[in-house]
Amino acid sequence: CPAGAYCEARASAALLCPVGTWNGTANATSVDDCAECPEGFACVAGATAPVPCDAGSVSSAGAGGCTGCEPGEYQPSPAQPSCLLCPEGSYCLARSATPITCAPGGFANVSGLDACFECDAGEFQSSSNATACDACDAGGWCGPGPIPVTLFRRGPVRGAAPRTSPAGCHPLLSGSPFSQASPASHGC
């Protein structure tokens, strides 16, 4: 009787070990000789050895196949029983083996995300792997995404609120300390 199977008394043919079990030795005489597949491995019918799950997939004991990690989860190691939550500052697609860091202009402020949030207009983030966006400074404007605050010519105008577009900016009056650089200077 071959490995991966068992042969009962007076059997006319070998019977394969069931899905989720395996047998690495020849001459097994009962289904009880087929061992349960361990966590992190898969065993098809007639398995002669457990097959480890790839990174990005997992299994419980007695599994016939591996299951990919869900979106928002990952598993960096092979032969594991469970997936890990994707950490803050990153996201994970289905079957991820490693988290993907949020690009500049995005952030992930909680674990377990399958996509990063985008910074809103009036906010920016120039770093990757961020957990929050930064507010635009007074005296400038910034649109959504990774673009940092755009200050106008000679710097911010004190007390002015930050803007989300250059449409909120106006020419500085003649005689203003910030209008000396160029007649096209603007304040926000």
Short mmCIF file of N, CA and C in Angstrom, two decimals:
data_model
loop_
_atom_site.label_atom_id
_atom_site.label_comp_id
_atom_site.label_asym_id
_atom_site.label_seq_id
_atom_site.Cartn_x
_atom_site.Cartn_y
_atom_site.Cartn_z
N CYS A 1 0.86 -1.17 0.00
CA CYS A 1 0.00 0.00 0.00
C CYS A 1 0.91 1.24 0.00
N PRO A 2 0.72 2.18 -0.90
CA PRO A 2 1.63 3.33 -1.03
C PRO A 2 1.42 4.40 0.05
N ALA A 3 2.40 5.26 0.21
CA ALA A 3 2.27 6.41 1.10
C ALA A 3 1.14 7.29 0.58
N GLY A 4 0.45 7.98 1.49
CA GLY A 4 -0.68 8.82 1.11
C GLY A 4 -1.98 8.05 1.02
N ALA A 5 -1.92 6.76 1.31
CA ALA A 5 -3.11 5.91 1.22
C ALA A 5 -3.08 4.89 2.35
N TYR A 6 -4.15 4.11 2.45
CA TYR A 6 -4.22 3.02 3.42
C TYR A 6 -4.96 1.87 2.75
N CYS A 7 -4.66 0.68 3.22
CA CYS A 7 -5.27 -0.52 2.64
C CYS A 7 -5.86 -1.35 3.78
N GLU A 8 -7.18 -1.40 3.84
CA GLU A 8 -7.85 -2.18 4.88
C GLU A 8 -7.73 -3.66 4.53
N ALA A 9 -8.01 -4.51 5.50
CA ALA A 9 -7.95 -5.96 5.29
C ALA A 9 -8.83 -6.34 4.11
N ARG A 10 -8.34 -7.22 3.26
CA ARG A 10 -9.01 -7.75 2.08
C ARG A 10 -9.39 -6.66 1.06
N ALA A 11 -8.68 -5.52 1.08
CA ALA A 11 -8.97 -4.44 0.14
C ALA A 11 -8.50 -4.82 -1.26
N SER A 12 -9.27 -4.45 -2.26
CA SER A 12 -8.87 -4.70 -3.64
C SER A 12 -8.11 -3.51 -4.22
N ALA A 13 -8.14 -2.37 -3.53
CA ALA A 13 -7.42 -1.18 -3.98
C ALA A 13 -7.09 -0.31 -2.77
N ALA A 14 -6.07 0.50 -2.94
CA ALA A 14 -5.69 1.44 -1.88
C ALA A 14 -6.72 2.57 -1.82
N LEU A 15 -7.00 3.06 -0.63
CA LEU A 15 -7.88 4.20 -0.42
C LEU A 15 -7.02 5.40 -0.03
N LEU A 16 -7.24 6.53 -0.69
CA LEU A 16 -6.45 7.73 -0.41
C LEU A 16 -6.79 8.30 0.96
N CYS A 17 -5.79 8.83 1.62
CA CYS A 17 -6.06 9.57 2.86
C CYS A 17 -6.98 10.73 2.49
N PRO A 18 -7.98 11.04 3.32
CA PRO A 18 -8.93 12.11 2.99
C PRO A 18 -8.28 13.50 2.96
N VAL A 19 -8.96 14.44 2.34
CA VAL A 19 -8.52 15.84 2.32
C VAL A 19 -8.32 16.31 3.75
N GLY A 20 -7.24 17.04 4.00
CA GLY A 20 -6.94 17.54 5.33
C GLY A 20 -6.13 16.59 6.17
N THR A 21 -5.74 15.44 5.57
CA THR A 21 -4.88 14.48 6.28
C THR A 21 -3.74 14.07 5.36
N TRP A 22 -2.74 13.38 5.93
CA TRP A 22 -1.61 12.90 5.14
C TRP A 22 -1.01 11.66 5.79
N ASN A 23 -0.24 10.93 5.01
CA ASN A 23 0.46 9.74 5.50
C ASN A 23 1.74 9.60 4.68
N GLY A 24 2.87 9.69 5.36
CA GLY A 24 4.16 9.62 4.67
C GLY A 24 4.79 8.24 4.62
N THR A 25 4.12 7.25 5.12
CA THR A 25 4.71 5.91 5.12
C THR A 25 3.83 4.93 4.34
N ALA A 26 4.46 3.91 3.82
CA ALA A 26 3.73 2.86 3.09
C ALA A 26 3.13 1.86 4.09
N ASN A 27 2.22 1.06 3.59
CA ASN A 27 1.62 -0.06 4.32
C ASN A 27 0.70 0.35 5.47
N ALA A 28 0.04 1.51 5.37
CA ALA A 28 -0.95 1.89 6.37
C ALA A 28 -2.16 0.98 6.21
N THR A 29 -2.82 0.66 7.33
CA THR A 29 -3.92 -0.29 7.28
C THR A 29 -5.29 0.31 7.61
N SER A 30 -5.33 1.58 8.01
CA SER A 30 -6.62 2.19 8.35
C SER A 30 -6.55 3.71 8.15
N VAL A 31 -7.73 4.34 8.04
CA VAL A 31 -7.79 5.78 7.90
C VAL A 31 -7.18 6.46 9.13
N ASP A 32 -7.16 5.76 10.25
CA ASP A 32 -6.55 6.31 11.46
C ASP A 32 -5.05 6.50 11.31
N ASP A 33 -4.44 5.86 10.32
CA ASP A 33 -3.01 6.03 10.06
C ASP A 33 -2.72 7.34 9.29
N CYS A 34 -3.77 8.02 8.84
CA CYS A 34 -3.62 9.31 8.17
C CYS A 34 -3.67 10.40 9.22
N ALA A 35 -2.61 11.19 9.31
CA ALA A 35 -2.50 12.22 10.33
C ALA A 35 -3.17 13.52 9.88
N GLU A 36 -3.70 14.28 10.84
CA GLU A 36 -4.30 15.58 10.53
C GLU A 36 -3.23 16.54 10.03
N CYS A 37 -3.57 17.28 9.02
CA CYS A 37 -2.67 18.29 8.46
C CYS A 37 -2.48 19.39 9.52
N PRO A 38 -1.25 19.84 9.79
CA PRO A 38 -1.03 20.85 10.82
C PRO A 38 -1.41 22.26 10.35
N GLU A 39 -1.56 23.19 11.30
CA GLU A 39 -1.82 24.60 10.99
C GLU A 39 -0.73 25.13 10.07
N GLY A 40 -1.14 25.98 9.12
CA GLY A 40 -0.17 26.59 8.22
C GLY A 40 0.22 25.71 7.04
N PHE A 41 -0.42 24.56 6.92
CA PHE A 41 -0.12 23.61 5.83
C PHE A 41 -1.42 23.18 5.17
N ALA A 42 -1.30 22.62 3.98
CA ALA A 42 -2.45 22.09 3.26
C ALA A 42 -2.18 20.64 2.88
N CYS A 43 -3.23 19.83 2.91
CA CYS A 43 -3.11 18.42 2.54
C CYS A 43 -4.28 18.04 1.64
N VAL A 44 -3.98 17.74 0.39
CA VAL A 44 -5.00 17.28 -0.54
C VAL A 44 -5.22 15.79 -0.30
N ALA A 45 -6.25 15.22 -0.91
CA ALA A 45 -6.49 13.78 -0.78
C ALA A 45 -5.27 13.03 -1.29
N GLY A 46 -4.82 12.05 -0.52
CA GLY A 46 -3.66 11.24 -0.91
C GLY A 46 -2.32 11.91 -0.64
N ALA A 47 -2.29 12.95 0.19
CA ALA A 47 -1.04 13.66 0.48
C ALA A 47 -0.05 12.76 1.19
N THR A 48 1.19 12.84 0.74
CA THR A 48 2.26 12.09 1.40
C THR A 48 3.05 12.97 2.36
N ALA A 49 2.82 14.28 2.30
CA ALA A 49 3.45 15.23 3.22
C ALA A 49 2.62 16.52 3.20
N PRO A 50 2.56 17.22 4.32
CA PRO A 50 1.88 18.51 4.32
C PRO A 50 2.66 19.51 3.45
N VAL A 51 1.93 20.39 2.75
CA VAL A 51 2.54 21.42 1.91
C VAL A 51 2.37 22.76 2.62
N PRO A 52 3.47 23.49 2.88
CA PRO A 52 3.34 24.76 3.61
C PRO A 52 2.60 25.81 2.79
N CYS A 53 1.80 26.60 3.45
CA CYS A 53 1.13 27.73 2.80
C CYS A 53 2.18 28.79 2.48
N ASP A 54 2.02 29.46 1.35
CA ASP A 54 2.93 30.54 0.97
C ASP A 54 2.71 31.75 1.87
N ALA A 55 3.69 32.63 1.92
CA ALA A 55 3.50 33.92 2.59
C ALA A 55 2.29 34.60 1.94
N GLY A 56 1.47 35.26 2.72
CA GLY A 56 0.25 35.88 2.21
C GLY A 56 -0.95 34.97 2.27
N SER A 57 -0.76 33.72 2.73
CA SER A 57 -1.88 32.79 2.88
C SER A 57 -1.67 31.98 4.16
N VAL A 58 -2.76 31.40 4.65
CA VAL A 58 -2.75 30.69 5.94
C VAL A 58 -3.70 29.50 5.88
N SER A 59 -3.64 28.66 6.93
CA SER A 59 -4.62 27.58 7.06
C SER A 59 -4.74 27.16 8.51
N SER A 60 -5.86 26.58 8.84
CA SER A 60 -6.06 25.99 10.16
C SER A 60 -5.72 24.50 10.07
N ALA A 61 -5.67 23.83 11.19
CA ALA A 61 -5.38 22.40 11.22
C ALA A 61 -6.46 21.65 10.43
N GLY A 62 -6.07 20.64 9.69
CA GLY A 62 -7.01 19.81 8.94
C GLY A 62 -7.47 20.42 7.64
N ALA A 63 -6.74 21.40 7.14
CA ALA A 63 -7.15 22.09 5.91
C ALA A 63 -6.67 21.34 4.67
N GLY A 64 -7.51 21.39 3.64
CA GLY A 64 -7.13 20.81 2.36
C GLY A 64 -6.46 21.82 1.44
N GLY A 65 -6.54 23.10 1.79
CA GLY A 65 -5.93 24.15 0.99
C GLY A 65 -5.65 25.37 1.85
N CYS A 66 -4.88 26.27 1.30
CA CYS A 66 -4.54 27.51 2.00
C CYS A 66 -5.51 28.61 1.58
N THR A 67 -5.74 29.54 2.48
CA THR A 67 -6.63 30.68 2.23
C THR A 67 -5.81 31.95 2.25
N GLY A 68 -6.00 32.78 1.23
CA GLY A 68 -5.27 34.04 1.17
C GLY A 68 -5.74 35.00 2.25
N CYS A 69 -4.81 35.83 2.72
CA CYS A 69 -5.17 36.86 3.69
C CYS A 69 -6.19 37.80 3.05
N GLU A 70 -7.09 38.31 3.85
CA GLU A 70 -8.12 39.24 3.40
C GLU A 70 -7.50 40.61 3.15
N PRO A 71 -8.15 41.47 2.35
CA PRO A 71 -7.67 42.85 2.23
C PRO A 71 -7.60 43.49 3.63
N GLY A 72 -6.52 44.23 3.89
CA GLY A 72 -6.30 44.82 5.20
C GLY A 72 -5.47 43.94 6.12
N GLU A 73 -5.09 42.76 5.64
CA GLU A 73 -4.26 41.82 6.42
C GLU A 73 -3.07 41.38 5.58
N TYR A 74 -2.06 40.83 6.26
CA TYR A 74 -0.89 40.30 5.56
C TYR A 74 -0.27 39.19 6.40
N GLN A 75 0.60 38.41 5.79
CA GLN A 75 1.37 37.39 6.50
C GLN A 75 2.71 37.27 5.79
N PRO A 76 3.80 37.70 6.45
CA PRO A 76 5.11 37.69 5.80
C PRO A 76 5.80 36.32 5.75
N SER A 77 5.37 35.40 6.57
CA SER A 77 6.05 34.11 6.67
C SER A 77 5.21 32.98 6.08
N PRO A 78 5.86 31.95 5.54
CA PRO A 78 5.11 30.78 5.09
C PRO A 78 4.70 29.91 6.29
N ALA A 79 3.77 29.00 6.07
CA ALA A 79 3.35 28.00 7.05
C ALA A 79 2.81 28.62 8.34
N GLN A 80 1.90 29.57 8.21
CA GLN A 80 1.34 30.24 9.39
C GLN A 80 -0.17 29.99 9.50
N PRO A 81 -0.70 30.01 10.73
CA PRO A 81 -2.13 29.74 10.92
C PRO A 81 -3.03 30.97 10.80
N SER A 82 -2.47 32.18 10.85
CA SER A 82 -3.33 33.36 10.81
C SER A 82 -2.61 34.55 10.19
N CYS A 83 -3.41 35.52 9.74
CA CYS A 83 -2.88 36.75 9.14
C CYS A 83 -2.77 37.83 10.20
N LEU A 84 -1.99 38.85 9.92
CA LEU A 84 -1.78 39.99 10.80
C LEU A 84 -2.49 41.21 10.23
N LEU A 85 -2.96 42.11 11.08
CA LEU A 85 -3.56 43.35 10.61
C LEU A 85 -2.49 44.24 10.02
N CYS A 86 -2.79 44.85 8.91
CA CYS A 86 -1.88 45.79 8.28
C CYS A 86 -1.66 46.96 9.24
N PRO A 87 -0.40 47.39 9.47
CA PRO A 87 -0.16 48.44 10.46
C PRO A 87 -0.54 49.83 9.98
N GLU A 88 -0.67 50.76 10.91
CA GLU A 88 -0.93 52.15 10.59
C GLU A 88 0.16 52.66 9.66
N GLY A 89 -0.21 53.57 8.75
CA GLY A 89 0.75 54.12 7.80
C GLY A 89 0.91 53.28 6.55
N SER A 90 0.13 52.19 6.45
CA SER A 90 0.23 51.31 5.29
C SER A 90 -1.13 50.66 5.01
N TYR A 91 -1.18 49.93 3.90
CA TYR A 91 -2.39 49.19 3.53
C TYR A 91 -1.98 47.85 2.96
N CYS A 92 -2.93 46.91 2.89
CA CYS A 92 -2.65 45.57 2.39
C CYS A 92 -3.76 45.13 1.44
N LEU A 93 -3.36 44.63 0.29
CA LEU A 93 -4.29 44.04 -0.66
C LEU A 93 -4.51 42.58 -0.28
N ALA A 94 -5.45 41.92 -0.92
CA ALA A 94 -5.69 40.50 -0.66
C ALA A 94 -4.42 39.70 -0.94
N ARG A 95 -4.14 38.70 -0.10
CA ARG A 95 -2.99 37.81 -0.22
C ARG A 95 -1.66 38.53 -0.06
N SER A 96 -1.63 39.63 0.69
CA SER A 96 -0.39 40.40 0.88
C SER A 96 0.59 39.65 1.77
N ALA A 97 1.84 39.66 1.35
CA ALA A 97 2.92 39.12 2.16
C ALA A 97 3.61 40.25 2.93
N THR A 98 3.50 41.47 2.44
CA THR A 98 4.08 42.63 3.12
C THR A 98 3.13 43.82 3.00
N PRO A 99 3.10 44.68 4.01
CA PRO A 99 2.29 45.90 3.91
C PRO A 99 2.88 46.84 2.86
N ILE A 100 2.03 47.65 2.26
CA ILE A 100 2.44 48.66 1.28
C ILE A 100 2.32 50.01 1.97
N THR A 101 3.41 50.76 2.03
CA THR A 101 3.37 52.04 2.73
C THR A 101 2.53 53.05 1.94
N CYS A 102 1.83 53.89 2.67
CA CYS A 102 1.06 54.96 2.04
C CYS A 102 2.04 55.93 1.37
N ALA A 103 1.72 56.34 0.17
CA ALA A 103 2.56 57.28 -0.58
C ALA A 103 2.34 58.70 -0.06
N PRO A 104 3.25 59.61 -0.35
CA PRO A 104 3.01 61.01 0.00
C PRO A 104 1.65 61.46 -0.54
N GLY A 105 0.94 62.22 0.27
CA GLY A 105 -0.42 62.65 -0.09
C GLY A 105 -1.49 61.75 0.49
N GLY A 106 -1.08 60.66 1.14
CA GLY A 106 -2.02 59.73 1.75
C GLY A 106 -1.60 59.37 3.16
N PHE A 107 -2.52 58.73 3.89
CA PHE A 107 -2.23 58.34 5.27
C PHE A 107 -3.14 57.18 5.67
N ALA A 108 -2.74 56.47 6.70
CA ALA A 108 -3.55 55.41 7.30
C ALA A 108 -3.44 55.56 8.81
N ASN A 109 -4.50 56.06 9.43
CA ASN A 109 -4.46 56.35 10.87
C ASN A 109 -4.98 55.20 11.73
N VAL A 110 -5.36 54.10 11.11
CA VAL A 110 -5.79 52.90 11.83
C VAL A 110 -5.16 51.68 11.16
N SER A 111 -5.10 50.59 11.86
CA SER A 111 -4.58 49.36 11.27
C SER A 111 -5.70 48.63 10.54
N GLY A 112 -5.33 47.72 9.64
CA GLY A 112 -6.31 46.88 8.95
C GLY A 112 -6.94 47.50 7.72
N LEU A 113 -6.28 48.49 7.10
CA LEU A 113 -6.85 49.13 5.91
C LEU A 113 -6.42 48.44 4.62
N ASP A 114 -7.30 48.49 3.61
CA ASP A 114 -6.95 47.96 2.30
C ASP A 114 -6.66 49.08 1.30
N ALA A 115 -6.67 50.31 1.76
CA ALA A 115 -6.30 51.48 0.95
C ALA A 115 -5.99 52.63 1.90
N CYS A 116 -5.15 53.54 1.47
CA CYS A 116 -4.84 54.72 2.28
C CYS A 116 -5.87 55.80 2.02
N PHE A 117 -6.10 56.64 3.00
CA PHE A 117 -6.95 57.82 2.84
C PHE A 117 -6.13 58.90 2.15
N GLU A 118 -6.79 59.76 1.39
CA GLU A 118 -6.10 60.89 0.76
C GLU A 118 -6.26 62.13 1.63
N CYS A 119 -5.22 62.96 1.64
CA CYS A 119 -5.32 64.23 2.36
C CYS A 119 -6.36 65.10 1.67
N ASP A 120 -7.14 65.82 2.46
CA ASP A 120 -8.14 66.74 1.93
C ASP A 120 -7.49 68.03 1.47
N ALA A 121 -8.22 68.80 0.69
CA ALA A 121 -7.76 70.14 0.34
C ALA A 121 -7.60 70.91 1.64
N GLY A 122 -6.53 71.70 1.74
CA GLY A 122 -6.21 72.40 2.98
C GLY A 122 -5.28 71.61 3.87
N GLU A 123 -4.93 70.39 3.43
CA GLU A 123 -3.99 69.53 4.14
C GLU A 123 -2.98 68.99 3.15
N PHE A 124 -1.84 68.52 3.64
CA PHE A 124 -0.84 67.90 2.78
C PHE A 124 -0.04 66.89 3.58
N GLN A 125 0.64 66.00 2.90
CA GLN A 125 1.55 65.05 3.52
C GLN A 125 2.65 64.76 2.52
N SER A 126 3.86 65.19 2.83
CA SER A 126 4.98 65.00 1.90
C SER A 126 5.78 63.74 2.20
N SER A 127 5.47 63.05 3.29
CA SER A 127 6.20 61.83 3.67
C SER A 127 5.38 60.59 3.34
N SER A 128 6.06 59.47 3.18
CA SER A 128 5.36 58.20 3.02
C SER A 128 5.19 57.56 4.40
N ASN A 129 4.35 56.55 4.49
CA ASN A 129 4.09 55.81 5.74
C ASN A 129 3.49 56.70 6.82
N ALA A 130 2.68 57.68 6.42
CA ALA A 130 2.12 58.65 7.36
C ALA A 130 0.85 58.14 8.02
N THR A 131 0.59 58.65 9.22
CA THR A 131 -0.64 58.32 9.94
C THR A 131 -1.58 59.52 10.04
N ALA A 132 -1.19 60.66 9.48
CA ALA A 132 -2.04 61.86 9.47
C ALA A 132 -1.53 62.83 8.41
N CYS A 133 -2.34 63.80 8.09
CA CYS A 133 -1.94 64.88 7.18
C CYS A 133 -1.64 66.12 8.00
N ASP A 134 -0.86 67.01 7.43
CA ASP A 134 -0.54 68.28 8.08
C ASP A 134 -1.43 69.36 7.51
N ALA A 135 -1.82 70.31 8.36
CA ALA A 135 -2.63 71.44 7.91
C ALA A 135 -1.74 72.44 7.17
N CYS A 136 -2.31 73.09 6.18
CA CYS A 136 -1.58 74.13 5.48
C CYS A 136 -1.33 75.30 6.42
N ASP A 137 -0.23 75.96 6.24
CA ASP A 137 0.10 77.12 7.06
C ASP A 137 -0.70 78.33 6.62
N ALA A 138 -0.93 79.21 7.56
CA ALA A 138 -1.55 80.49 7.21
C ALA A 138 -0.61 81.23 6.27
N GLY A 139 -1.18 81.93 5.31
CA GLY A 139 -0.36 82.67 4.36
C GLY A 139 -0.03 81.88 3.13
N GLY A 140 -0.57 80.70 2.97
CA GLY A 140 -0.30 79.87 1.80
C GLY A 140 -1.53 79.06 1.45
N TRP A 141 -1.39 78.23 0.46
CA TRP A 141 -2.49 77.34 0.08
C TRP A 141 -1.90 76.01 -0.31
N CYS A 142 -2.69 74.96 -0.21
CA CYS A 142 -2.28 73.64 -0.70
C CYS A 142 -3.53 72.88 -1.11
N GLY A 143 -3.42 72.22 -2.22
CA GLY A 143 -4.50 71.38 -2.71
C GLY A 143 -4.37 70.00 -2.10
N PRO A 144 -5.24 69.08 -2.45
CA PRO A 144 -5.15 67.73 -1.90
C PRO A 144 -3.89 67.04 -2.40
N GLY A 145 -3.40 66.09 -1.62
CA GLY A 145 -2.27 65.29 -2.05
C GLY A 145 -0.97 65.65 -1.38
N PRO A 146 0.16 65.34 -2.02
CA PRO A 146 1.46 65.49 -1.38
C PRO A 146 2.05 66.88 -1.46
N ILE A 147 1.42 67.80 -2.17
CA ILE A 147 2.02 69.11 -2.40
C ILE A 147 2.05 69.90 -1.10
N PRO A 148 3.23 70.36 -0.68
CA PRO A 148 3.30 71.14 0.54
C PRO A 148 2.70 72.53 0.34
N VAL A 149 2.64 73.27 1.40
CA VAL A 149 2.07 74.62 1.37
C VAL A 149 2.83 75.49 0.37
N THR A 150 2.08 76.22 -0.44
CA THR A 150 2.67 77.18 -1.36
C THR A 150 2.53 78.56 -0.74
N LEU A 151 3.65 79.16 -0.38
CA LEU A 151 3.64 80.51 0.17
C LEU A 151 3.86 81.48 -0.97
N PHE A 152 3.34 82.66 -0.83
CA PHE A 152 3.42 83.63 -1.91
C PHE A 152 4.54 84.63 -1.69
N ARG A 153 5.46 84.65 -2.60
CA ARG A 153 6.60 85.56 -2.73
C ARG A 153 7.39 85.73 -1.44
N ARG A 154 6.97 86.59 -0.57
CA ARG A 154 7.76 86.98 0.58
C ARG A 154 7.30 86.31 1.86
N GLY A 155 6.51 85.28 1.77
CA GLY A 155 6.11 84.57 2.97
C GLY A 155 4.68 84.81 3.35
N PRO A 156 4.28 84.29 4.49
CA PRO A 156 2.88 84.38 4.91
C PRO A 156 2.51 85.77 5.39
N VAL A 157 1.24 86.05 5.32
CA VAL A 157 0.69 87.28 5.89
C VAL A 157 0.16 86.92 7.26
N ARG A 158 0.62 87.58 8.28
CA ARG A 158 0.23 87.24 9.65
C ARG A 158 -1.29 87.31 9.83
N GLY A 159 -1.81 86.28 10.51
CA GLY A 159 -3.22 86.27 10.84
C GLY A 159 -4.12 85.77 9.74
N ALA A 160 -3.58 85.52 8.56
CA ALA A 160 -4.42 85.05 7.46
C ALA A 160 -4.66 83.55 7.62
N ALA A 161 -5.85 83.12 7.33
CA ALA A 161 -6.20 81.70 7.43
C ALA A 161 -5.62 80.94 6.24
N PRO A 162 -5.27 79.65 6.41
CA PRO A 162 -4.78 78.86 5.28
C PRO A 162 -5.88 78.67 4.25
N ARG A 163 -5.49 78.53 3.01
CA ARG A 163 -6.44 78.37 1.90
C ARG A 163 -6.28 76.99 1.28
N THR A 164 -7.33 76.58 0.58
CA THR A 164 -7.29 75.30 -0.11
C THR A 164 -7.06 75.46 -1.61
N SER A 165 -6.99 76.71 -2.10
CA SER A 165 -6.68 76.97 -3.49
C SER A 165 -6.14 78.39 -3.61
N PRO A 166 -5.44 78.70 -4.71
CA PRO A 166 -4.92 80.05 -4.86
C PRO A 166 -6.04 81.07 -5.10
N ALA A 167 -7.25 80.61 -5.35
CA ALA A 167 -8.37 81.52 -5.59
C ALA A 167 -8.65 82.37 -4.35
N GLY A 168 -8.27 81.90 -3.19
CA GLY A 168 -8.51 82.67 -1.98
C GLY A 168 -7.45 83.72 -1.72
N CYS A 169 -6.48 83.86 -2.59
CA CYS A 169 -5.39 84.80 -2.41
C CYS A 169 -5.69 86.08 -3.18
N HIS A 170 -5.11 87.19 -2.71
CA HIS A 170 -5.37 88.49 -3.33
C HIS A 170 -4.06 89.26 -3.45
N PRO A 171 -3.98 90.21 -4.39
CA PRO A 171 -2.76 91.00 -4.51
C PRO A 171 -2.55 91.81 -3.24
N LEU A 172 -1.29 91.91 -2.84
CA LEU A 172 -0.97 92.74 -1.68
C LEU A 172 -1.03 94.21 -2.07
N LEU A 173 -1.42 94.99 -1.14
CA LEU A 173 -1.54 96.43 -1.40
C LEU A 173 -0.16 97.08 -1.50
N SER A 174 -0.08 98.09 -2.28
CA SER A 174 1.15 98.86 -2.41
C SER A 174 1.52 99.41 -1.04
N GLY A 175 2.78 99.33 -0.70
CA GLY A 175 3.23 99.81 0.60
C GLY A 175 3.31 98.71 1.63
N SER A 176 2.74 97.53 1.35
CA SER A 176 2.85 96.40 2.26
C SER A 176 4.30 95.92 2.27
N PRO A 177 4.81 95.49 3.41
CA PRO A 177 6.20 95.02 3.42
C PRO A 177 6.42 93.82 2.50
N PHE A 178 5.34 93.10 2.12
CA PHE A 178 5.50 91.93 1.25
C PHE A 178 5.34 92.26 -0.22
N SER A 179 4.97 93.50 -0.56
CA SER A 179 4.75 93.84 -1.96
C SER A 179 6.00 94.39 -2.63
N GLN A 180 7.08 94.53 -1.88
CA GLN A 180 8.28 95.13 -2.43
C GLN A 180 9.00 94.23 -3.42
N ALA A 181 8.86 92.91 -3.30
CA ALA A 181 9.59 92.00 -4.17
C ALA A 181 9.10 92.08 -5.59
N SER A 182 7.81 92.22 -5.76
CA SER A 182 7.26 92.21 -7.12
C SER A 182 5.85 92.75 -7.07
N PRO A 183 5.45 93.45 -8.11
CA PRO A 183 4.07 93.92 -8.12
C PRO A 183 3.08 92.75 -8.20
N ALA A 184 3.54 91.55 -8.54
CA ALA A 184 2.65 90.40 -8.66
C ALA A 184 2.55 89.63 -7.36
N SER A 185 3.08 90.15 -6.26
CA SER A 185 3.02 89.43 -4.97
C SER A 185 1.57 89.29 -4.53
N HIS A 186 1.29 88.16 -3.91
CA HIS A 186 -0.06 87.86 -3.42
C HIS A 186 0.01 87.44 -1.97
N GLY A 187 -1.04 87.71 -1.24
CA GLY A 187 -1.17 87.22 0.13
C GLY A 187 -2.40 86.35 0.20
N CYS A 188 -2.42 85.46 1.20
CA CYS A 188 -3.56 84.56 1.36
C CYS A 188 -4.19 84.72 2.72
#
